[in-house]
Amino acid sequence: MEIKRGIPVSPGVAIGPAFVVETEGTRIPHRTIKKSQIDQEIERLRKALREAVADAHANRDAISEKLGKQYGAIFAAHALLIEDAELVGEIERLIAQQNYGAEYAVSRTMRRHAKALEALNQPLFSTRASDLFDIEKSILSHLVGEQGGDPLQNLQEPIILLAHDLTPSQTANLNPRMVYAFATEAGGKASHTAIMAGVLEIPAVVGLGRTLMDVSGGDEVIVDGNRGVVILNPDEETRERYLVLQRQFGNFAKRLDELRELPAETKDGVRAVLLGNIEFPQESGHCTDRGGDGIGLYRTEFLYLNKTRDPNESEQYEAYMAVLRAIGPDKPVVIRTMDLGADKLFNQADIYLDEKNPCLGMRSVRLCLRNLVLFKTQLRAILRASPHGNLRVMFPMISTLMELRQCKMILGDVKEELEEERIDFNRKIPIGTMIEVPSAALMAEEMAKEVNFLSIGTNDLIQYTLAADRTNEHVASLYTAGDPSILRLIDHIIRAATKHGAEVCVCGEMSGDPIYTILLLGLGLRQLSMTPQNIPEIKKIIRSITVEEAKTVAQEALRFETARDVNNYLREQTRRVLPEVVVN
Ligand code: PEP
Ligand code: MG
């Protein structure tokens, strides 16, 4: 049994067989075969070995010519290893005696040897271990390639997905009925991959560090998305313990369900508004099912992902109308204009720029202001949908007042165009800006004067304030909403909004994290937008305190000088109010 610790990003506990996705996309399916298929399977293996040897020879020749014979020799050695009688014998025995599929047999054998070499902890042997991984990859590419298709889309049984990293679009395509949970070596708390896990309600842990080399396809794995723990090959006692935890988590979730129809109201009668964050129109149902008061953030850029062309005006209009139909005419729906860029830029080859630092580059509203056709098309679709519900428009990644004013001006132009075309729209559509860049946070008063509402995007605000990449597990300890700098910025933004009569909401992951609920309420926040899955738990906390208590907690939290002290204090306060809540 091995225990790995990472960052919990989507709650729940799952137990199942591992399915490993390598960085380059080679998969190791776990498959056993019938006795009658053994000969055929061994033949399939031998064919893949021959092809892998041919690849190694081709690499040897190409590299020798390019870099010199001494480098080509590495691949000559690969070819020899692939043909090594002992190694091949070991793989074939796993197929013949254990009835493993060829891929699984190759993966198990190679990893066993690679691990043994790595355990020697000497640079020379570590290099040999990497060679074995390379060889494994090459053989598997022939075996998997031969069967064709994307194995993740053709899963025959439920699995626990383990990967170095997943892109948000890969995650979005996972089938929650087949993928019980996932865990990745890379990634941070507010990466879009993590957010997608919450959306799909798949328990997930990210930022595990090196893990994949310790696991073969089919090994039993436990993912504890509440505590950020992944257990490989659990012993019987641990397994039993987790089966109990899994049941308890299910029961707690069921009890929270009973809160659905009750308001998010404090013990002294102050009402908070709990909204849902969505990426796809179909998720609107997740929000209403959890008793959400509307949509506080619709991340429309997900309409652009996995597409070879941009969605046109009517496709966008239809998507917005689908959300409005699901939510109803009265509840607010905040449509955020597209926020492509950084880790959310995929198939958009036409607008992809080779930037050294995409998080600080042409992202989001900056892209829109450079691509007015794209921007205006979206604004037209939003405005056309606006008479059919309580629709609001919001601009992401605003860094300066000038940018905000430009966005408002373009919205004004689009309104005029619609007016001329006699197309109906809500002339008073509420306008909001996200506050997720420190410059905007510091200018919150001026920003608040320009708009109807501010929405604090803590995912980016933390990233940009602490200069800590939200997707990078190596800086995960810096990346925390509990940093005193973040508390002070949020306090400042809420005061600025209140002073100028603008509504204010927090829509980053912080709002769905139970340890920050009392703090945010105490700082004066009355609107929170979160992954719908988190709504019942946050509602339960709100219903368990008074505003006076929350204010005292917030004032105390603002006095601490380090994130560790803030988070410890808030954890303690949350447990005091609601002992069942899982706090990390
Ligand atoms: C944020 O940055 O907090 C936010 C809500 O936007 P996104 O996560 O889509 O960047
Ligand atoms: Mg953001």
Coordinates of C-alpha atoms and ligand atoms in Angstrom, one line a residue:
M1 CA 0.0 0.0 0.0
E2 CA 1.2 3.5 -0.8
I3 CA -0.3 6.8 0.3
K4 CA 0.1 9.9 -1.8
R5 CA -1.0 13.3 -0.8
G6 CA -2.2 16.1 -3.1
I7 CA -4.7 18.9 -3.3
P8 CA -8.4 18.0 -2.9
V9 CA -10.5 19.6 -5.6
S10 CA -13.7 17.8 -5.8
P11 CA -15.3 16.0 -2.8
G12 CA -16.3 12.3 -2.5
V13 CA -14.6 9.0 -2.0
A14 CA -14.1 6.4 -4.8
I15 CA -12.5 2.9 -5.0
G16 CA -11.7 1.1 -8.2
P17 CA -9.2 -0.1 -10.7
A18 CA -6.5 2.3 -12.0
F19 CA -6.5 3.5 -15.6
V20 CA -3.3 5.3 -16.3
V21 CA -3.0 8.0 -18.9
E22 CA 0.5 9.0 -19.7
T23 CA 1.6 12.5 -20.4
E24 CA 1.8 11.8 -24.1
G25 CA -1.5 10.2 -24.2
T26 CA -0.6 6.5 -24.3
R27 CA -3.0 4.6 -22.3
I28 CA -2.6 1.4 -20.4
P29 CA -6.0 -0.4 -20.4
H30 CA -6.5 -3.0 -17.8
R31 CA -7.8 -6.1 -19.6
T32 CA -7.8 -9.8 -18.9
I33 CA -8.3 -12.3 -21.7
K34 CA -9.9 -15.7 -22.0
K35 CA -7.7 -18.8 -22.0
S36 CA -8.7 -19.4 -25.7
Q37 CA -7.2 -16.0 -26.6
I38 CA -3.8 -16.6 -25.2
D39 CA -2.0 -17.6 -28.4
Q40 CA -3.6 -14.7 -30.3
E41 CA -2.6 -12.3 -27.6
I42 CA 1.0 -13.4 -27.6
E43 CA 1.1 -13.0 -31.3
R44 CA -0.3 -9.5 -30.9
L45 CA 2.5 -8.8 -28.4
R46 CA 5.2 -10.1 -30.7
K47 CA 4.0 -8.0 -33.6
A48 CA 4.1 -4.9 -31.4
L49 CA 7.6 -5.8 -30.2
R50 CA 8.8 -6.2 -33.8
E51 CA 7.3 -2.8 -34.6
A52 CA 8.9 -1.2 -31.5
V53 CA 12.3 -2.7 -32.5
A54 CA 11.9 -1.3 -36.0
D55 CA 11.1 2.1 -34.4
A56 CA 14.2 2.0 -32.2
H57 CA 16.3 1.1 -35.3
A58 CA 14.9 4.0 -37.2
N59 CA 15.6 6.3 -34.3
R60 CA 19.1 5.0 -34.0
D61 CA 19.8 5.8 -37.7
A62 CA 18.1 9.2 -37.6
I63 CA 19.8 10.3 -34.4
S64 CA 23.2 8.9 -35.4
E65 CA 23.1 11.0 -38.6
K66 CA 21.9 14.1 -36.8
L67 CA 23.9 14.0 -33.6
G68 CA 26.5 11.3 -33.9
K69 CA 26.8 7.6 -33.4
Q70 CA 27.2 7.7 -29.6
Y71 CA 23.6 9.1 -29.3
G72 CA 22.2 6.7 -31.8
A73 CA 23.6 4.0 -29.6
I74 CA 21.0 4.7 -27.0
F75 CA 18.3 3.5 -29.4
A76 CA 20.3 0.6 -30.4
A77 CA 20.3 -0.4 -26.7
H78 CA 16.5 0.1 -26.7
A79 CA 16.1 -2.3 -29.5
L80 CA 18.3 -4.9 -27.7
L81 CA 16.2 -4.5 -24.5
I82 CA 12.9 -4.9 -26.4
E83 CA 14.3 -8.2 -27.8
D84 CA 15.7 -9.3 -24.5
A85 CA 14.6 -12.9 -24.0
E86 CA 14.2 -12.7 -20.3
L87 CA 12.1 -9.6 -20.4
V88 CA 9.9 -10.9 -23.3
G89 CA 9.6 -14.2 -21.4
E90 CA 8.3 -12.4 -18.3
I91 CA 5.7 -10.5 -20.3
E92 CA 4.5 -13.7 -22.1
R93 CA 4.2 -15.6 -18.8
L94 CA 1.9 -12.9 -17.5
I95 CA -0.3 -13.3 -20.5
A96 CA -0.2 -17.1 -20.5
Q97 CA -0.4 -17.7 -16.8
Q98 CA -2.3 -14.7 -15.4
N99 CA -4.4 -14.1 -18.5
Y100 CA -3.4 -10.4 -18.6
G101 CA -4.0 -8.5 -21.8
A102 CA -0.8 -7.7 -23.6
E103 CA -0.8 -4.0 -22.7
Y104 CA -1.3 -4.7 -19.0
A105 CA 1.4 -7.4 -19.1
V106 CA 3.9 -5.0 -20.8
S107 CA 3.1 -2.2 -18.4
R108 CA 3.5 -4.3 -15.2
T109 CA 6.7 -5.8 -16.3
M110 CA 8.4 -2.6 -17.4
R111 CA 7.3 -0.7 -14.4
R112 CA 8.5 -3.4 -12.0
H113 CA 12.0 -3.2 -13.5
A114 CA 11.9 0.6 -13.8
K115 CA 10.9 1.0 -10.1
A116 CA 13.6 -1.4 -9.0
L117 CA 16.2 0.7 -10.8
E118 CA 14.8 3.9 -9.5
A119 CA 14.9 2.6 -5.9
L120 CA 18.7 2.3 -6.2
N121 CA 18.7 6.0 -6.2
Q122 CA 21.7 6.5 -8.4
P123 CA 21.6 8.8 -11.4
L124 CA 22.9 6.1 -13.8
F125 CA 20.1 3.7 -12.9
S126 CA 17.5 6.4 -13.0
T127 CA 18.4 7.1 -16.6
R128 CA 18.0 3.4 -17.3
A129 CA 14.5 3.6 -15.7
S130 CA 13.6 6.4 -18.0
D131 CA 14.7 4.2 -20.9
L132 CA 12.4 1.5 -19.8
F133 CA 9.5 3.9 -19.6
D134 CA 10.3 5.0 -23.2
I135 CA 10.3 1.5 -24.4
E136 CA 7.1 0.8 -22.6
K137 CA 5.5 3.8 -24.3
S138 CA 6.7 2.6 -27.7
I139 CA 5.4 -0.9 -27.3
L140 CA 2.1 0.3 -25.9
S141 CA 1.6 2.8 -28.7
H142 CA 1.7 -0.1 -31.2
L143 CA -0.6 -2.2 -29.1
V144 CA -3.1 0.5 -28.3
G145 CA -2.8 2.1 -31.7
E146 CA -3.7 -1.2 -33.3
Q147 CA -7.1 -1.3 -31.5
G148 CA -7.8 2.3 -32.4
G149 CA -10.2 4.8 -30.8
D150 CA -9.8 6.7 -27.6
P151 CA -9.9 4.1 -24.8
L152 CA -11.2 6.8 -22.4
Q153 CA -14.3 7.1 -24.5
N154 CA -14.7 3.3 -24.9
L155 CA -14.4 2.2 -21.3
Q156 CA -16.0 -1.2 -20.6
E157 CA -15.9 -0.9 -16.8
P158 CA -15.8 2.0 -14.2
I159 CA -12.2 3.1 -13.5
I160 CA -10.2 5.6 -11.4
L161 CA -8.3 7.7 -13.9
L162 CA -4.7 8.6 -13.1
A163 CA -2.8 11.0 -15.3
H164 CA 0.1 13.4 -15.2
D165 CA -2.3 16.1 -16.1
L166 CA -5.6 16.5 -18.0
T167 CA -6.6 19.5 -20.0
P168 CA -9.9 21.1 -19.1
S169 CA -11.4 19.8 -22.4
Q170 CA -10.2 16.2 -21.7
T171 CA -11.8 16.5 -18.3
A172 CA -15.0 17.9 -19.7
N173 CA -15.3 14.8 -21.9
L174 CA -15.1 12.3 -19.1
N175 CA -18.1 10.2 -18.5
P176 CA -18.8 10.4 -14.7
R177 CA -20.6 7.0 -14.8
M178 CA -17.4 5.3 -16.0
V179 CA -14.8 7.5 -14.3
Y180 CA -15.4 7.2 -10.6
A181 CA -12.6 9.6 -9.7
F182 CA -9.4 11.1 -11.0
A183 CA -6.1 12.1 -9.7
T184 CA -3.3 13.9 -11.4
E185 CA 0.4 14.5 -10.7
A186 CA 0.2 18.2 -11.8
G187 CA -2.4 20.9 -11.2
G188 CA -3.5 23.3 -8.6
K189 CA -6.7 24.1 -6.6
A190 CA -8.2 26.5 -9.0
S191 CA -7.0 25.1 -12.4
H192 CA -9.8 24.7 -14.9
T193 CA -9.3 21.0 -14.8
A194 CA -10.1 21.0 -11.1
I195 CA -13.1 23.2 -11.7
M196 CA -14.4 20.8 -14.3
A197 CA -14.1 17.9 -11.8
G198 CA -16.5 19.8 -9.5
V199 CA -18.8 20.5 -12.5
L200 CA -18.9 16.8 -13.3
E201 CA -19.1 15.9 -9.7
I202 CA -16.2 13.5 -10.0
P203 CA -14.1 13.2 -6.8
A204 CA -10.7 14.4 -7.7
V205 CA -7.2 15.1 -6.2
V206 CA -4.6 17.0 -8.2
G207 CA -0.9 18.1 -7.6
L208 CA 0.2 14.6 -6.3
G209 CA 3.7 14.9 -7.6
R210 CA 5.3 11.7 -9.0
T211 CA 2.8 8.9 -8.8
L212 CA 2.3 7.2 -12.1
M213 CA 5.5 5.2 -12.0
D214 CA 4.2 3.5 -8.9
V215 CA 1.0 2.2 -10.4
S216 CA 0.0 -0.2 -13.2
G217 CA -3.3 -0.3 -14.9
G218 CA -5.8 -2.4 -12.9
D219 CA -4.2 -1.8 -9.5
E220 CA -6.8 -1.0 -6.9
V221 CA -6.8 2.8 -6.0
I222 CA -8.7 4.9 -3.5
V223 CA -9.3 8.6 -4.2
D224 CA -10.3 10.6 -1.3
G225 CA -11.4 13.9 -2.8
N226 CA -12.3 15.3 0.7
R227 CA -8.9 15.1 2.1
G228 CA -6.7 15.1 -1.0
V229 CA -5.4 11.5 -0.4
V230 CA -4.8 8.8 -3.0
I231 CA -4.0 5.3 -1.8
L232 CA -2.5 2.7 -4.2
N233 CA -3.1 -0.9 -3.5
P234 CA -4.8 -0.4 -0.1
D235 CA -4.6 -3.1 2.5
E236 CA -7.8 -4.7 3.7
E237 CA -8.2 -2.6 6.8
T238 CA -7.8 0.7 4.9
R239 CA -10.2 -0.5 2.2
E240 CA -12.9 -1.3 4.8
R241 CA -12.3 2.1 6.5
Y242 CA -12.9 3.8 3.2
L243 CA -16.0 1.9 2.4
V244 CA -17.4 3.2 5.6
L245 CA -16.2 6.8 4.8
Q246 CA -17.8 6.5 1.4
R247 CA -21.2 5.6 3.0
Q248 CA -20.9 8.4 5.6
F249 CA -20.1 11.0 2.9
G250 CA -23.2 9.8 0.9
N251 CA -25.3 10.2 4.1
F252 CA -24.1 13.7 4.8
A253 CA -24.8 14.7 1.2
K254 CA -28.3 13.2 1.5
R255 CA -28.9 15.2 4.7
L256 CA -27.8 18.4 2.9
D257 CA -30.3 17.6 0.2
E258 CA -33.0 18.2 2.7
L259 CA -32.0 21.9 2.8
R260 CA -33.0 22.4 -0.8
E261 CA -36.1 24.4 -0.3
L262 CA -34.8 26.4 2.7
P263 CA -33.3 29.8 2.2
A264 CA -29.6 30.6 2.9
E265 CA -30.5 32.6 5.9
T266 CA -28.4 33.2 9.1
K267 CA -29.8 32.5 12.5
D268 CA -30.6 36.2 12.9
G269 CA -32.5 36.4 9.7
V270 CA -30.0 37.8 7.2
R271 CA -30.5 36.3 3.7
A272 CA -27.6 35.4 1.5
V273 CA -27.9 34.6 -2.2
L274 CA -26.2 31.4 -3.3
L275 CA -25.6 31.2 -7.1
G276 CA -24.1 28.5 -9.3
N277 CA -21.1 28.6 -11.6
I278 CA -21.7 26.7 -14.8
E279 CA -19.7 25.9 -17.9
F280 CA -22.4 24.3 -20.1
P281 CA -26.1 25.0 -20.3
Q282 CA -27.0 21.5 -19.3
E283 CA -25.5 22.2 -15.8
S284 CA -28.2 24.7 -15.0
G285 CA -30.2 21.8 -13.7
H286 CA -27.4 21.0 -11.2
C287 CA -27.9 24.5 -9.8
T288 CA -31.7 24.3 -9.5
D289 CA -31.5 20.8 -8.1
R290 CA -29.3 22.1 -5.3
G291 CA -31.7 25.0 -4.5
G292 CA -29.4 27.7 -6.1
D293 CA -30.8 31.2 -6.4
G294 CA -29.6 31.6 -10.0
I295 CA -26.4 31.5 -12.1
G296 CA -23.7 33.8 -10.8
L297 CA -21.1 32.8 -13.5
Y298 CA -21.7 31.2 -16.8
R299 CA -18.2 30.6 -18.3
T300 CA -19.1 31.0 -21.9
E301 CA -15.7 30.2 -23.3
F302 CA -16.5 26.5 -22.9
L303 CA -18.7 27.0 -26.0
Y304 CA -15.5 27.6 -27.9
L305 CA -13.6 24.5 -26.8
N306 CA -13.2 21.4 -28.9
K307 CA -14.6 23.3 -31.9
T308 CA -12.8 23.8 -35.2
R309 CA -14.6 27.1 -35.6
D310 CA -16.1 29.8 -33.3
P311 CA -19.7 29.3 -32.3
N312 CA -21.9 31.7 -34.4
E313 CA -24.4 34.2 -33.0
S314 CA -27.4 31.8 -33.2
E315 CA -25.5 28.9 -31.5
Q316 CA -24.6 31.3 -28.7
Y317 CA -28.1 32.7 -28.4
E318 CA -29.5 29.2 -28.2
A319 CA -27.0 28.3 -25.4
Y320 CA -28.0 31.4 -23.4
M321 CA -31.7 30.7 -24.0
A322 CA -31.3 27.1 -22.8
V323 CA -29.9 28.4 -19.5
L324 CA -32.7 30.9 -19.1
R325 CA -35.3 28.2 -19.8
A326 CA -33.8 26.0 -17.2
I327 CA -33.4 28.8 -14.5
G328 CA -36.7 30.6 -15.2
P329 CA -37.5 34.2 -16.0
D330 CA -36.8 35.8 -12.6
K331 CA -33.6 34.3 -11.2
P332 CA -30.4 36.1 -12.2
V333 CA -28.2 34.6 -14.9
V334 CA -24.8 36.3 -15.2
I335 CA -23.2 35.6 -18.6
R336 CA -19.5 36.3 -18.6
T337 CA -18.1 37.1 -22.0
M338 CA -15.6 34.6 -23.2
D339 CA -12.4 34.2 -21.1
L340 CA -10.2 32.3 -23.5
G341 CA -6.5 32.2 -23.0
A342 CA -3.9 30.9 -20.5
D343 CA -5.0 27.3 -19.7
K344 CA -8.3 27.7 -21.6
L345 CA -6.9 28.1 -25.2
F346 CA -7.3 24.9 -27.1
N347 CA -8.3 24.5 -30.7
Q348 CA -8.4 28.2 -31.5
A349 CA -5.5 28.0 -33.9
D350 CA -6.6 31.3 -35.5
I351 CA -6.2 33.3 -32.3
Y352 CA -3.5 31.3 -30.7
L353 CA -0.4 33.4 -30.1
D354 CA 2.9 31.9 -29.2
E355 CA 3.3 33.8 -26.0
K356 CA 6.0 33.2 -23.5
N357 CA 3.7 34.0 -20.6
P358 CA 0.0 33.5 -21.7
C359 CA -1.4 34.2 -18.2
L360 CA 0.0 37.7 -18.6
G361 CA -0.8 38.0 -22.3
M362 CA -3.6 38.1 -24.7
R363 CA -6.2 36.5 -22.5
S364 CA -9.9 37.1 -22.1
V365 CA -11.2 40.6 -22.6
R366 CA -7.9 41.6 -24.1
L367 CA -8.5 39.1 -26.9
C368 CA -12.0 40.3 -27.3
L369 CA -10.9 43.9 -27.7
R370 CA -8.5 42.9 -30.4
N371 CA -11.1 40.7 -32.1
L372 CA -14.2 42.9 -32.3
V373 CA -16.1 40.6 -34.6
L374 CA -15.8 37.8 -32.1
F375 CA -16.7 40.1 -29.2
K376 CA -19.6 41.8 -30.9
T377 CA -21.1 38.5 -32.1
Q378 CA -21.2 37.4 -28.5
L379 CA -22.6 40.6 -27.2
R380 CA -25.4 40.5 -29.9
A381 CA -26.3 37.0 -28.7
I382 CA -26.4 38.1 -25.1
L383 CA -28.5 41.1 -25.8
R384 CA -30.9 39.2 -28.0
A385 CA -31.5 36.7 -25.1
S386 CA -31.8 39.5 -22.5
P387 CA -35.6 40.2 -22.8
H388 CA -36.3 36.5 -21.9
G389 CA -35.1 36.5 -18.3
N390 CA -33.1 38.2 -15.6
L391 CA -29.9 38.3 -17.7
R392 CA -26.8 40.2 -16.8
V393 CA -23.5 40.7 -18.6
M394 CA -20.1 40.6 -17.1
F395 CA -16.6 41.3 -18.4
P396 CA -13.6 39.1 -17.2
M397 CA -10.0 40.0 -16.5
I398 CA -10.5 43.7 -16.5
S399 CA -7.2 45.3 -15.5
T400 CA -7.9 49.0 -16.0
L401 CA -10.8 51.4 -16.1
M402 CA -10.0 52.1 -19.7
E403 CA -10.6 48.5 -20.6
L404 CA -13.9 48.5 -18.7
R405 CA -15.0 51.6 -20.5
Q406 CA -14.0 50.2 -23.9
C407 CA -16.1 47.1 -23.2
K408 CA -19.1 49.2 -22.2
M409 CA -18.7 51.4 -25.3
I410 CA -18.7 48.3 -27.5
L411 CA -21.8 47.0 -25.7
G412 CA -23.3 50.4 -26.5
D413 CA -22.4 50.1 -30.2
V414 CA -24.0 46.7 -30.3
K415 CA -27.1 48.0 -28.6
E416 CA -27.4 50.7 -31.3
E417 CA -27.0 48.2 -34.1
L418 CA -29.8 46.1 -32.6
E419 CA -31.9 49.2 -32.2
E420 CA -31.4 50.0 -35.9
E421 CA -32.3 46.5 -36.8
R422 CA -35.4 46.7 -34.6
I423 CA -34.3 43.7 -32.6
D424 CA -35.7 43.6 -29.0
F425 CA -33.3 43.6 -26.1
N426 CA -33.1 44.8 -22.5
R427 CA -31.8 48.4 -22.7
K428 CA -31.1 48.3 -19.0
I429 CA -29.2 45.0 -18.9
P430 CA -27.1 45.1 -15.7
I431 CA -23.4 45.3 -16.4
G432 CA -20.7 43.8 -14.1
T433 CA -17.0 43.5 -14.1
M434 CA -14.9 40.8 -12.6
I435 CA -12.3 41.9 -10.1
E436 CA -9.6 39.3 -10.5
V437 CA -6.5 41.4 -11.3
P438 CA -4.9 43.2 -8.3
S439 CA -4.9 46.5 -10.3
A440 CA -8.7 46.3 -10.6
A441 CA -9.0 45.3 -6.9
L442 CA -7.0 48.4 -5.9
M443 CA -9.3 50.5 -8.2
A444 CA -12.4 48.9 -6.9
E445 CA -14.1 52.2 -6.0
E446 CA -13.7 53.6 -9.5
M447 CA -14.7 50.3 -11.0
A448 CA -17.8 50.2 -8.8
K449 CA -18.9 53.6 -10.0
E450 CA -19.0 52.3 -13.6
V451 CA -21.1 49.2 -13.2
N452 CA -24.1 47.6 -11.5
F453 CA -22.1 44.8 -9.9
L454 CA -18.6 43.5 -9.1
S455 CA -17.7 39.8 -9.0
I456 CA -14.5 38.9 -7.2
G457 CA -12.7 36.1 -9.2
T458 CA -10.5 34.8 -6.4
N459 CA -9.0 32.1 -8.6
D460 CA -7.1 34.6 -10.7
L461 CA -6.9 37.3 -7.9
I462 CA -4.9 34.8 -5.8
Q463 CA -2.7 33.8 -8.8
Y464 CA -1.9 37.4 -9.8
T465 CA -1.5 38.8 -6.3
L466 CA 0.8 36.1 -5.0
A467 CA 2.5 35.5 -8.4
A468 CA 1.6 31.8 -8.0
D469 CA 0.3 29.9 -11.0
R470 CA -3.1 28.4 -10.2
T471 CA -2.3 25.2 -12.1
N472 CA 1.2 24.6 -10.7
E473 CA 1.4 22.1 -7.8
H474 CA 4.9 23.3 -6.9
V475 CA 3.6 26.7 -5.7
A476 CA 0.4 25.3 -4.3
S477 CA 1.3 26.2 -0.7
L478 CA 1.6 29.9 -1.7
Y479 CA -1.7 29.7 -3.6
T480 CA -4.3 30.1 -0.9
A481 CA -7.3 32.3 -0.4
G482 CA -6.4 32.6 3.3
D483 CA -3.4 34.8 2.5
P484 CA -3.8 38.0 4.5
S485 CA -3.2 40.0 1.3
I486 CA -6.2 38.4 -0.3
L487 CA -8.4 39.0 2.8
R488 CA -7.4 42.7 2.7
L489 CA -8.2 43.0 -1.0
I490 CA -11.6 41.3 -0.6
D491 CA -12.4 43.6 2.4
H492 CA -11.4 46.6 0.3
I493 CA -13.5 45.5 -2.7
I494 CA -16.6 44.8 -0.6
R495 CA -16.4 48.2 1.1
A496 CA -15.9 50.0 -2.3
A497 CA -18.9 48.2 -3.8
T498 CA -21.1 48.9 -0.7
K499 CA -20.1 52.6 -0.7
H500 CA -21.0 53.1 -4.4
G501 CA -24.2 51.0 -4.3
A502 CA -22.9 48.2 -6.6
E503 CA -23.8 44.6 -5.8
V504 CA -20.8 42.4 -5.0
C505 CA -20.3 38.7 -5.3
V506 CA -17.4 36.2 -5.0
C507 CA -17.4 33.7 -7.8
G508 CA -14.0 32.0 -7.4
E509 CA -13.5 28.6 -5.8
M510 CA -13.1 30.3 -2.5
S511 CA -16.9 30.8 -2.3
G512 CA -17.5 27.1 -2.3
D513 CA -14.9 26.3 0.2
P514 CA -16.6 25.9 3.6
I515 CA -13.7 27.3 5.6
Y516 CA -14.2 30.8 4.1
T517 CA -18.0 31.1 4.4
I518 CA -18.1 32.7 7.8
L519 CA -15.3 35.1 6.9
L520 CA -17.0 36.2 3.7
L521 CA -20.3 36.7 5.4
G522 CA -18.5 38.6 8.2
L523 CA -16.8 40.9 5.7
G524 CA -20.3 41.9 4.4
L525 CA -20.7 39.6 1.4
R526 CA -24.2 38.6 0.7
Q527 CA -23.8 36.9 -2.7
L528 CA -21.7 33.8 -3.4
S529 CA -21.4 32.0 -6.7
M530 CA -19.9 28.5 -6.6
T531 CA -19.8 25.0 -8.2
P532 CA -23.5 24.0 -7.7
Q533 CA -22.4 20.8 -5.8
N534 CA -21.1 23.1 -2.9
I535 CA -24.4 25.0 -2.5
P536 CA -26.0 22.8 0.2
E537 CA -22.9 22.7 2.4
I538 CA -22.4 26.5 2.3
K539 CA -26.1 27.0 2.9
K540 CA -25.9 24.8 6.0
I541 CA -23.0 26.9 7.4
I542 CA -24.9 30.1 6.8
R543 CA -27.9 28.7 8.5
S544 CA -25.8 27.8 11.5
I545 CA -24.4 31.2 12.5
T546 CA -25.4 34.8 13.2
V547 CA -24.0 37.8 11.3
E548 CA -22.6 39.2 14.5
E549 CA -20.6 35.9 15.1
A550 CA -19.4 36.1 11.5
K551 CA -18.3 39.7 11.9
T552 CA -16.3 38.8 15.0
V553 CA -14.6 36.0 13.1
A554 CA -13.8 38.2 10.1
Q555 CA -12.3 40.9 12.3
E556 CA -10.2 38.4 14.1
A557 CA -9.1 36.7 10.8
L558 CA -8.0 40.1 9.4
R559 CA -5.6 40.5 12.3
F560 CA -3.5 37.5 11.4
E561 CA -0.2 38.0 9.5
T562 CA 0.2 34.6 7.8
A563 CA -2.0 32.4 5.6
R564 CA -1.3 29.5 7.9
D565 CA -2.7 31.3 10.9
V566 CA -5.7 32.6 9.0
N567 CA -6.5 29.1 7.6
N568 CA -6.0 27.3 11.0
Y569 CA -8.3 29.8 12.7
L570 CA -11.0 29.6 10.0
R571 CA -10.9 25.8 10.0
E572 CA -11.4 25.8 13.8
Q573 CA -14.3 28.2 13.6
T574 CA -15.9 26.2 10.8
R575 CA -15.6 23.0 12.8
R576 CA -17.1 24.7 15.8
V577 CA -20.2 25.8 13.8
L578 CA -20.6 22.6 11.9
P579 CA -18.5 19.6 13.1
E580 CA -19.6 17.3 10.2
V581 CA -18.2 19.5 7.5
V582 CA -15.1 18.2 5.9
V583 CA -12.4 20.9 6.1
N584 CA -9.0 20.6 4.5
Ligands
PEP1 C1 -11.8 33.4 -11.1 O1 -10.7 33.8 -11.6 O2 -12.0 33.4 -9.9 C2 -12.9 33.0 -11.9 C3 -14.1 32.8 -11.4 O3 -12.7 32.9 -13.3 P1 -12.1 31.6 -13.9 O4 -11.9 30.6 -12.9 O5 -13.0 31.2 -15.0 O6 -10.7 32.1 -14.4
MG2 MG -10.7 34.2 -13.7

